[in-house]
Coordinates of C-alpha atoms and ligand atoms in Angstrom, one line a residue:
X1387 CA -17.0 -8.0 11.4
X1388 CA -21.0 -7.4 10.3
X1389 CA -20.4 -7.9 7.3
X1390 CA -18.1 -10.5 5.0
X1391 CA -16.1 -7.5 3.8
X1392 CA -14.0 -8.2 1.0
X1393 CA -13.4 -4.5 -0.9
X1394 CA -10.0 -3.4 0.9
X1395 CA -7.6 -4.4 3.6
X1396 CA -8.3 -0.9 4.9
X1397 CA -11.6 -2.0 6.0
X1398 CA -10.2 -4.3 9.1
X1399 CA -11.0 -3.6 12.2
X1400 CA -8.4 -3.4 15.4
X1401 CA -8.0 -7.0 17.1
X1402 CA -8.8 -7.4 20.4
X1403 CA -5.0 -7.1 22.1
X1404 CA -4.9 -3.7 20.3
X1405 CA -8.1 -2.6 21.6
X1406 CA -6.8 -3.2 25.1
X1407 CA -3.7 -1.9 24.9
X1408 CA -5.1 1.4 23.3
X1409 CA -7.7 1.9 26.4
X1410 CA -4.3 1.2 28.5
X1411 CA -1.5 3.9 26.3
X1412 CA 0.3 6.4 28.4
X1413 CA 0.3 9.6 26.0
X1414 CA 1.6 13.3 26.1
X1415 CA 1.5 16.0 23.4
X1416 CA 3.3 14.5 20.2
X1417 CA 3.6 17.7 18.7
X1418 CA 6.5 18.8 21.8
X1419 CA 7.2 15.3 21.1
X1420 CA 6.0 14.0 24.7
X1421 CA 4.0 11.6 23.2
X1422 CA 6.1 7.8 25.0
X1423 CA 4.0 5.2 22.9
X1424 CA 4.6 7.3 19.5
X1425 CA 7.9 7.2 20.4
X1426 CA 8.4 3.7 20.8
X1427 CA 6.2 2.9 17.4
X1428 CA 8.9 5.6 15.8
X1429 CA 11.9 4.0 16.7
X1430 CA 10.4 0.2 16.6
X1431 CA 9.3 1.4 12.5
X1432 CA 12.6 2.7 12.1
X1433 CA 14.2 -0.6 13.2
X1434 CA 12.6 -2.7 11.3
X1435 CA 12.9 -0.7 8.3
X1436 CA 16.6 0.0 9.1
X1437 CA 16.3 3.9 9.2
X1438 CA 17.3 6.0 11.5
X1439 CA 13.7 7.9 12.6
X1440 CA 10.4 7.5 11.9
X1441 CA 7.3 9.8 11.9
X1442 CA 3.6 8.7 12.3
X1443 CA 1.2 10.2 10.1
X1444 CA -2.7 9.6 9.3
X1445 CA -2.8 7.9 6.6
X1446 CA -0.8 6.6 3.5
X1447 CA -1.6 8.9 1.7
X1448 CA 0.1 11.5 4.4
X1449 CA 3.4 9.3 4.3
X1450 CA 3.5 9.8 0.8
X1451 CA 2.7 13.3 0.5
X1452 CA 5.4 14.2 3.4
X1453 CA 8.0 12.4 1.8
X1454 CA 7.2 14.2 -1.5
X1455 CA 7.0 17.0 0.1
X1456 CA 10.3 16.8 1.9
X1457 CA 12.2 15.3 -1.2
X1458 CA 10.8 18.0 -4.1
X1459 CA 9.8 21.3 -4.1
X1460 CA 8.0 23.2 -7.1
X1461 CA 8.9 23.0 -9.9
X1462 CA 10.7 19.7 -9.7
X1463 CA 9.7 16.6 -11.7
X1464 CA 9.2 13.3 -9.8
X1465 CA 9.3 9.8 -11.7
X1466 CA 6.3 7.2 -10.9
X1467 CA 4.5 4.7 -12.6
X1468 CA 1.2 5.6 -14.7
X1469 CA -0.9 3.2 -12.3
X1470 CA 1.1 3.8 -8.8
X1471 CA -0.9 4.9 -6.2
X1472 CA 0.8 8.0 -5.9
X1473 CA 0.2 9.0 -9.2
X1474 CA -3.3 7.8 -9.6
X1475 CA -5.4 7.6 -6.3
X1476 CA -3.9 10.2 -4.0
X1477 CA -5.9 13.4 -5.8
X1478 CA -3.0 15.2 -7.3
X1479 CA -1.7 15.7 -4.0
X1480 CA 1.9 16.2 -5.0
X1481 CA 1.1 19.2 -8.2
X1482 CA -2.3 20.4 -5.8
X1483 CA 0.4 21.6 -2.7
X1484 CA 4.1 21.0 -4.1
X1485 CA 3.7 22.1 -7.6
X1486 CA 5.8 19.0 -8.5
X1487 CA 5.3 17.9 -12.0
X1488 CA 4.6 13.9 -11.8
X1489 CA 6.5 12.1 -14.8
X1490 CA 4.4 9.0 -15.5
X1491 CA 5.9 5.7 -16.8
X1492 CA 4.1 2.5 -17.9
X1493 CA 4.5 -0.7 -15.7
X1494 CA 4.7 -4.2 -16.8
X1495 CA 2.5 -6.6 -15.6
X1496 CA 4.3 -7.1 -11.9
X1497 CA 4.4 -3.1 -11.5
X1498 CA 7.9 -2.4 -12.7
X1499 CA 9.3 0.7 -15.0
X1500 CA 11.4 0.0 -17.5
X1501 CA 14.7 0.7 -16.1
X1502 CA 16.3 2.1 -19.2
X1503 CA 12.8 4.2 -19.9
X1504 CA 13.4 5.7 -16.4
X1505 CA 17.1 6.9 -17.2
X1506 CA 16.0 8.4 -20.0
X1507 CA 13.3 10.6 -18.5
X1508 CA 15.4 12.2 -16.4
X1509 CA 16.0 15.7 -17.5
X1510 CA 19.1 16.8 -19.0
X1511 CA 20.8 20.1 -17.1
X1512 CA 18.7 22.5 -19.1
X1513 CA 16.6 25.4 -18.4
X1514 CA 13.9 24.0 -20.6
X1515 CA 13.0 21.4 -18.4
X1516 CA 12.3 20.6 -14.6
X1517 CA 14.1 19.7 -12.5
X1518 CA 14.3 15.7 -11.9
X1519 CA 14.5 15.1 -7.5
X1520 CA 12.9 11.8 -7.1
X1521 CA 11.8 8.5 -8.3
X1522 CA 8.6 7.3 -6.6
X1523 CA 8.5 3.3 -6.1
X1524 CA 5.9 1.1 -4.7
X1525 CA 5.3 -2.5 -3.2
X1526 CA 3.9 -4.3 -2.7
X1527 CA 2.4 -3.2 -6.3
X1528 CA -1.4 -2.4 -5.7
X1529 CA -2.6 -2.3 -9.3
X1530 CA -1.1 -5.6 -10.4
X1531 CA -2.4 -7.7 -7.8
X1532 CA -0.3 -6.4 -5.2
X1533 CA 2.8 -8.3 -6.9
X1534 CA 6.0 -8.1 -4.3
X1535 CA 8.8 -6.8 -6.4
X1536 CA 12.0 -8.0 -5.6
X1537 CA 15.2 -6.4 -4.1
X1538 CA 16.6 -6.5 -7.7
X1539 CA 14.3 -4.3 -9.1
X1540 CA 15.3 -1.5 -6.3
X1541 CA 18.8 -2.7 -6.8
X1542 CA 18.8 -1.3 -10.2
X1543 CA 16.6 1.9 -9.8
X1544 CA 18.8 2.9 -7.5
X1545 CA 22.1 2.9 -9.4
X1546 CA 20.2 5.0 -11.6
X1547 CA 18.9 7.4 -8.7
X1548 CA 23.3 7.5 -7.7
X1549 CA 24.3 8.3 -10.9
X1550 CA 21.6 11.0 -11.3
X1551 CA 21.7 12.6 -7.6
X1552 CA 17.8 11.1 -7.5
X1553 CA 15.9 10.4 -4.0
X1554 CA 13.4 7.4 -3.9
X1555 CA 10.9 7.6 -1.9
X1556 CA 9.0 4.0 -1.5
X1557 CA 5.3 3.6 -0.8
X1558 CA 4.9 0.8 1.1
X1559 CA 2.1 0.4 2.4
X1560 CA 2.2 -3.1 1.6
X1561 CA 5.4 -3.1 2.3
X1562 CA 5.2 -6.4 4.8
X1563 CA 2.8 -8.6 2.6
X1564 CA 5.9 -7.8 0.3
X1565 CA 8.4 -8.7 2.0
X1566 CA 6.7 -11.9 3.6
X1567 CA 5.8 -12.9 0.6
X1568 CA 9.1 -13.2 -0.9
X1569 CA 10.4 -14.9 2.9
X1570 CA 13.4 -11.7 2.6
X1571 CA 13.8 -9.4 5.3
X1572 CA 12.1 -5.7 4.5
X1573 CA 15.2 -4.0 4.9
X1574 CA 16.0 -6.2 1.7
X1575 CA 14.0 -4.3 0.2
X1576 CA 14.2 -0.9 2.2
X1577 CA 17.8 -0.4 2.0
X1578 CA 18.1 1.0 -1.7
X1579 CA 15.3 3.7 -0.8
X1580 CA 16.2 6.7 0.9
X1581 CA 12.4 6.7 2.8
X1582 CA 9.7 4.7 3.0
X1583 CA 6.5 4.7 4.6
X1584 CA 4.3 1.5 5.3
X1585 CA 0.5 1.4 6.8
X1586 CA 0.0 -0.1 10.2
X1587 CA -3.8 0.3 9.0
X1588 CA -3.9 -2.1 6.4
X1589 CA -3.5 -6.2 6.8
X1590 CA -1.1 -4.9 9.9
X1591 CA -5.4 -4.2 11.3
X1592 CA -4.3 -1.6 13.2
X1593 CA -7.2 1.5 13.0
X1594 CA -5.3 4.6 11.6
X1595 CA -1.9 5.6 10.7
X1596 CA 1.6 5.7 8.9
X1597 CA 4.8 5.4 9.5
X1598 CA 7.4 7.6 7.6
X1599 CA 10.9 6.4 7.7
X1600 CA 14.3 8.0 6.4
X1601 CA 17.7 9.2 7.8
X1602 CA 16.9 11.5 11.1
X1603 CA 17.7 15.0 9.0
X1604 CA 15.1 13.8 6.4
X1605 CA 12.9 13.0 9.5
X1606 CA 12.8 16.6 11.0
X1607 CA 12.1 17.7 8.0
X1608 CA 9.6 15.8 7.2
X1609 CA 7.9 16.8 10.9
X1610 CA 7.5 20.1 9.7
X1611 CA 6.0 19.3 6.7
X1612 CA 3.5 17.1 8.2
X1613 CA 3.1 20.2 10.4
X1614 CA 2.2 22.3 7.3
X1615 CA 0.0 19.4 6.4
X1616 CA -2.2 19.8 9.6
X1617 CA -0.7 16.1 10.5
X1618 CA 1.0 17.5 14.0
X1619 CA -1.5 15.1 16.2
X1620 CA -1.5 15.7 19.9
X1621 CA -2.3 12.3 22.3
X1622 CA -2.1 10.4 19.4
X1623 CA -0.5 7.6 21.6
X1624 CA -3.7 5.7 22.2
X1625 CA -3.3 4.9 17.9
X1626 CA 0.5 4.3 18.2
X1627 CA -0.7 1.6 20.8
X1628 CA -2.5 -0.4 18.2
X1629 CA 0.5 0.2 15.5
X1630 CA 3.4 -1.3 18.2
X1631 CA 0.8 -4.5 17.9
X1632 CA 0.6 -4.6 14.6
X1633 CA 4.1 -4.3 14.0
X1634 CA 4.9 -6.9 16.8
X1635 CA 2.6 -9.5 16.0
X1636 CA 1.0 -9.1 12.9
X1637 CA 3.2 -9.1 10.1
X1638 CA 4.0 -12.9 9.9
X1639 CA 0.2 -14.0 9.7
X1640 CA 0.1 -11.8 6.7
X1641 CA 1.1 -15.1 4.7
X1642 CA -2.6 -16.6 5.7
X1643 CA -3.8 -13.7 4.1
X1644 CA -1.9 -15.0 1.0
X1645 CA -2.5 -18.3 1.3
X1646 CA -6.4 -17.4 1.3
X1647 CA -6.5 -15.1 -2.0
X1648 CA -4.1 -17.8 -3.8
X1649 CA -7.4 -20.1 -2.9
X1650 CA -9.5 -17.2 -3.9
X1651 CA -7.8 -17.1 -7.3
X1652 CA -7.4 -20.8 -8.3
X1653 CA -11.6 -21.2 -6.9
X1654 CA -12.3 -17.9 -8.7
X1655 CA -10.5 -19.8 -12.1
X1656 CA -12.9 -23.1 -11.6
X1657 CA -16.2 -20.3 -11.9
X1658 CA -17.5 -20.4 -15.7
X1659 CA -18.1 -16.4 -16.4
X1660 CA -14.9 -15.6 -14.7
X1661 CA -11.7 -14.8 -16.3
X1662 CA -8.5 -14.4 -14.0
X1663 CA -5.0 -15.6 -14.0
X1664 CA -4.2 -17.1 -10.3
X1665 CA -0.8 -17.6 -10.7
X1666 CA -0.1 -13.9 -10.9
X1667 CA -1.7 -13.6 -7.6
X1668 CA 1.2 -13.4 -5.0
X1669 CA 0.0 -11.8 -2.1
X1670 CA -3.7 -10.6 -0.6
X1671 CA -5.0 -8.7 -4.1
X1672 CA -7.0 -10.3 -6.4
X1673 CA -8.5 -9.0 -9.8
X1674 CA -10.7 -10.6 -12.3
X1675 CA -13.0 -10.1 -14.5
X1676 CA -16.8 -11.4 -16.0
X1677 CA -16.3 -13.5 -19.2
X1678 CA -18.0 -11.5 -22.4
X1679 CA -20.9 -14.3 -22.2
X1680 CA -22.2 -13.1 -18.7
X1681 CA -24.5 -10.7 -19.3
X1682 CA -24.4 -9.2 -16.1
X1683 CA -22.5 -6.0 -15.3
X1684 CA -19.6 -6.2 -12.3
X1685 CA -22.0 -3.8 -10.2
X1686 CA -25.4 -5.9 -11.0
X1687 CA -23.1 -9.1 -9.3
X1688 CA -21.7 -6.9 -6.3
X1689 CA -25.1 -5.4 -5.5
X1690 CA -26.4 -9.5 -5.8
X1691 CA -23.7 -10.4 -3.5
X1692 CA -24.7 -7.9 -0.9
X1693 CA -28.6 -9.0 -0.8
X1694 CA -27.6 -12.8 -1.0
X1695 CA -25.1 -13.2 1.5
X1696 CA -23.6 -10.1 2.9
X1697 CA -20.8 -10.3 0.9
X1698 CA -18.8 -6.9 -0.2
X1699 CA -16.7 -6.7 -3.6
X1700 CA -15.3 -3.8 -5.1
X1701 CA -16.3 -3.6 -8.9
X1702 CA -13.3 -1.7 -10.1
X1703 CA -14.7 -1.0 -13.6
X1704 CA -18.1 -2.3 -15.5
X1705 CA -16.9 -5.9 -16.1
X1706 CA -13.8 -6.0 -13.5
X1707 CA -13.3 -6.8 -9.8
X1708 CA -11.0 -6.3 -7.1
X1709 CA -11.0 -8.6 -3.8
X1710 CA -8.5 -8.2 -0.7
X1711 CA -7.6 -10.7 1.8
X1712 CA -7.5 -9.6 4.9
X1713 CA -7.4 -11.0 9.5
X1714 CA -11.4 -10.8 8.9
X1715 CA -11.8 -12.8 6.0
X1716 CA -10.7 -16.2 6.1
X1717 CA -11.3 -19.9 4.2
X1718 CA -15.0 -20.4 5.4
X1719 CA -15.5 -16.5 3.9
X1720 CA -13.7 -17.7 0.9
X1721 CA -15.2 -20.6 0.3
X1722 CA -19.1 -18.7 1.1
X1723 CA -17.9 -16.3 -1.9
X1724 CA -17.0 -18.9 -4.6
X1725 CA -20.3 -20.7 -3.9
X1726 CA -22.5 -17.3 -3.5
X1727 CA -20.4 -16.3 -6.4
X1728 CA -21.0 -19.5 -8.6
X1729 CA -25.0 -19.5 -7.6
X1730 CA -25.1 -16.3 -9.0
X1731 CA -23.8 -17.2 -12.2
X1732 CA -25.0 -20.1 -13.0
Ligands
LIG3011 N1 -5.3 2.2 -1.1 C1 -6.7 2.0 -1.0 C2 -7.4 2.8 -2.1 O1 -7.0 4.1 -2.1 C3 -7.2 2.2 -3.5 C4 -7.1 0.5 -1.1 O2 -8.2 0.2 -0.8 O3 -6.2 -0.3 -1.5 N2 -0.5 3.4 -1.2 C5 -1.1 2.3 -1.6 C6 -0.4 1.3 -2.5 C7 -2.4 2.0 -1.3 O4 -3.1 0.9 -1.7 C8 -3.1 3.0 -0.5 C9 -4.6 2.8 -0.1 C10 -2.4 4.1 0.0 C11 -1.1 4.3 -0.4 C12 -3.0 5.2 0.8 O5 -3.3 4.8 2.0 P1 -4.5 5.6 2.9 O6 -5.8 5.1 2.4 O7 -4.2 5.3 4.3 O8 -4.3 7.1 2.6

């Protein structure tokens, strides 16, 4: 990398293996599905997520907006949390093109509704109200330091979803740092949600794309909504190329990422200025915060970072940060942060 880039995992870079094997994909038109290496990646997501198909889209935000799409129509009301990614950072996508009214809960400090609080804001049968389709999950849970919720959780919201004729669709696009993280297999985790889509373009480093999985009827639909979407890509093989690498030999290595923001965290604690609680971090998400004594804004100390050594932050609000772990950034990166870090603050 040119730089020590620590603002996303979205910012890594395809390894080497998947550069190769991109410059070396057979393709066809995906769109008459003749496309051999999205086919494999389809079918390898859908095995590992224990679905029956899978469709690969742009982005996360795509896999989301496809499932929503294909679970609701307008009109409908869809149950997420107040901070979920689908809510928050994905620009009103569902109410902007489906007209579905998002129901937002609060989240404890892992990322979970309140169970009970989500029963009750299902709509009775009554013309006054929309219609409740779907409850929209995440996890790993980006806005509480990507915390891996446990099978437990879905367990639960989904004996709610059966007794209330509810989809869940699951944004996962962390959905193998949660998984490893716990040491469970995803389908743990994937089996009480009717789809799911994960990022290959995240920790997995692969360069674009999504992978939406569900039962095979869901799947067709949801090919024609990504049609609607403008998502119908045509050689899009040479990208599936880099995701059947990530899938196959990425995902296990994602608990260095881990170990290397848990490092983050407890150095990040040692730092006078900086408050943050390490033992909530979990897997490659780290937020913390300036002390009220630093009279520094978080912006002043990113923009510092930059000019000293290179180093990228996100400042997530005036006195707040927000670091990712990530292939590219490993313990020497670390450890150059917490001393650029603790130079500056001195
Ligand atoms: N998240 C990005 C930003 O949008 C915040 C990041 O840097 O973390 N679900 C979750 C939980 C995500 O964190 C993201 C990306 C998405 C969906 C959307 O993925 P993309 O960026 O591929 O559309």
């Amino acid at each position: 990398m040119d730089k020590i880039d620590f603002r996303s995992d979205t910012v890594t870079w395809p390894t080497p293996a998947m550069r190769e094997a991109m410059a070396r994909a057979q393709v066809g038109d995906d769109v008459y599905g003749e496309d051999p290496t999205v086919n494999e990646l389809e079918a390898l997501a859908a095995a590992k997520t224990g679905k029956e198909a899978g469709l690969f889209v742009a982005s996360g935000t795509m896999g989301n907006l496809t499932a929503i799409l294909t679970h609701a129509g307008r009109g409908d009301q869809a149950i997420v949390g107040e901070d979920a990614h689908t809510y928050r950072y994905e620009a009103g996508g569902m109410a902007a093109l489906g007209g579905i009214m998002p129901c937002p809960l609060p989240t404890d400090e892992t990322g979970q509704m309140d169970v009970a609080a989500v029963e009750s804001a299902v709509s009775p049968n009554d013309p006054h109200f929309p219609h409740t389709r779907l409850i929209l999950l995440e996890n790993s849970y980006g806005a509480k330091n990507g915390y891996p919720l446990p099978p437990t959780y879905f367990q639960a919201i989904r004996t709610v979803a059966e007794r209330h004729q509810l989809s869940i669709h699951l944004d996962g696009a962390r959905l193998f740092n949660a998984a490893v993280a716990q040491n469970i297999p995803v389908t743990e985790i994937t089996r009480h949600v009717d789809s799911v889509s994960f990022c290959l373009s995240k920790g997995l480093c692969a360069p674009v794309g999504s992978v939406l999985c569900g039962t095979a009827e869901f799947i067709q639909r949801a090919r024609r909504i990504r049609k609607i979407l403008g998502g119908g890509m045509r050689q899009a093989g040479v990208l599936a190329a880099a995701g059947i690498i990530a899938l196959n030999s990425m995902i296990e290595r994602l608990s260095d990422d881990h170990t290397n923001a848990r490092i983050l965290a407890e150095g990040l604690a040692r730092i006078p200025g900086i408050i943050i609680q390490p033992e909530r971090v979990k897997t490659n998400i780290i937020f913390f915060e300036l002390a009220a004594e630093v009279p520094m804004t978080a912006d002043e100390v990113v923009n510092t970072l930059r000019q000293k050594a290179n180093i990228w932050l996100s400042a997530t609000n005036s006195r707040q940060f927000r670091a990712v772990t990530h292939y590219w950034v490993g313990q020497p990166e670390v450890n150059l942060l917490l001393e650029t870090l603790a130079e500056i603050l001195r």
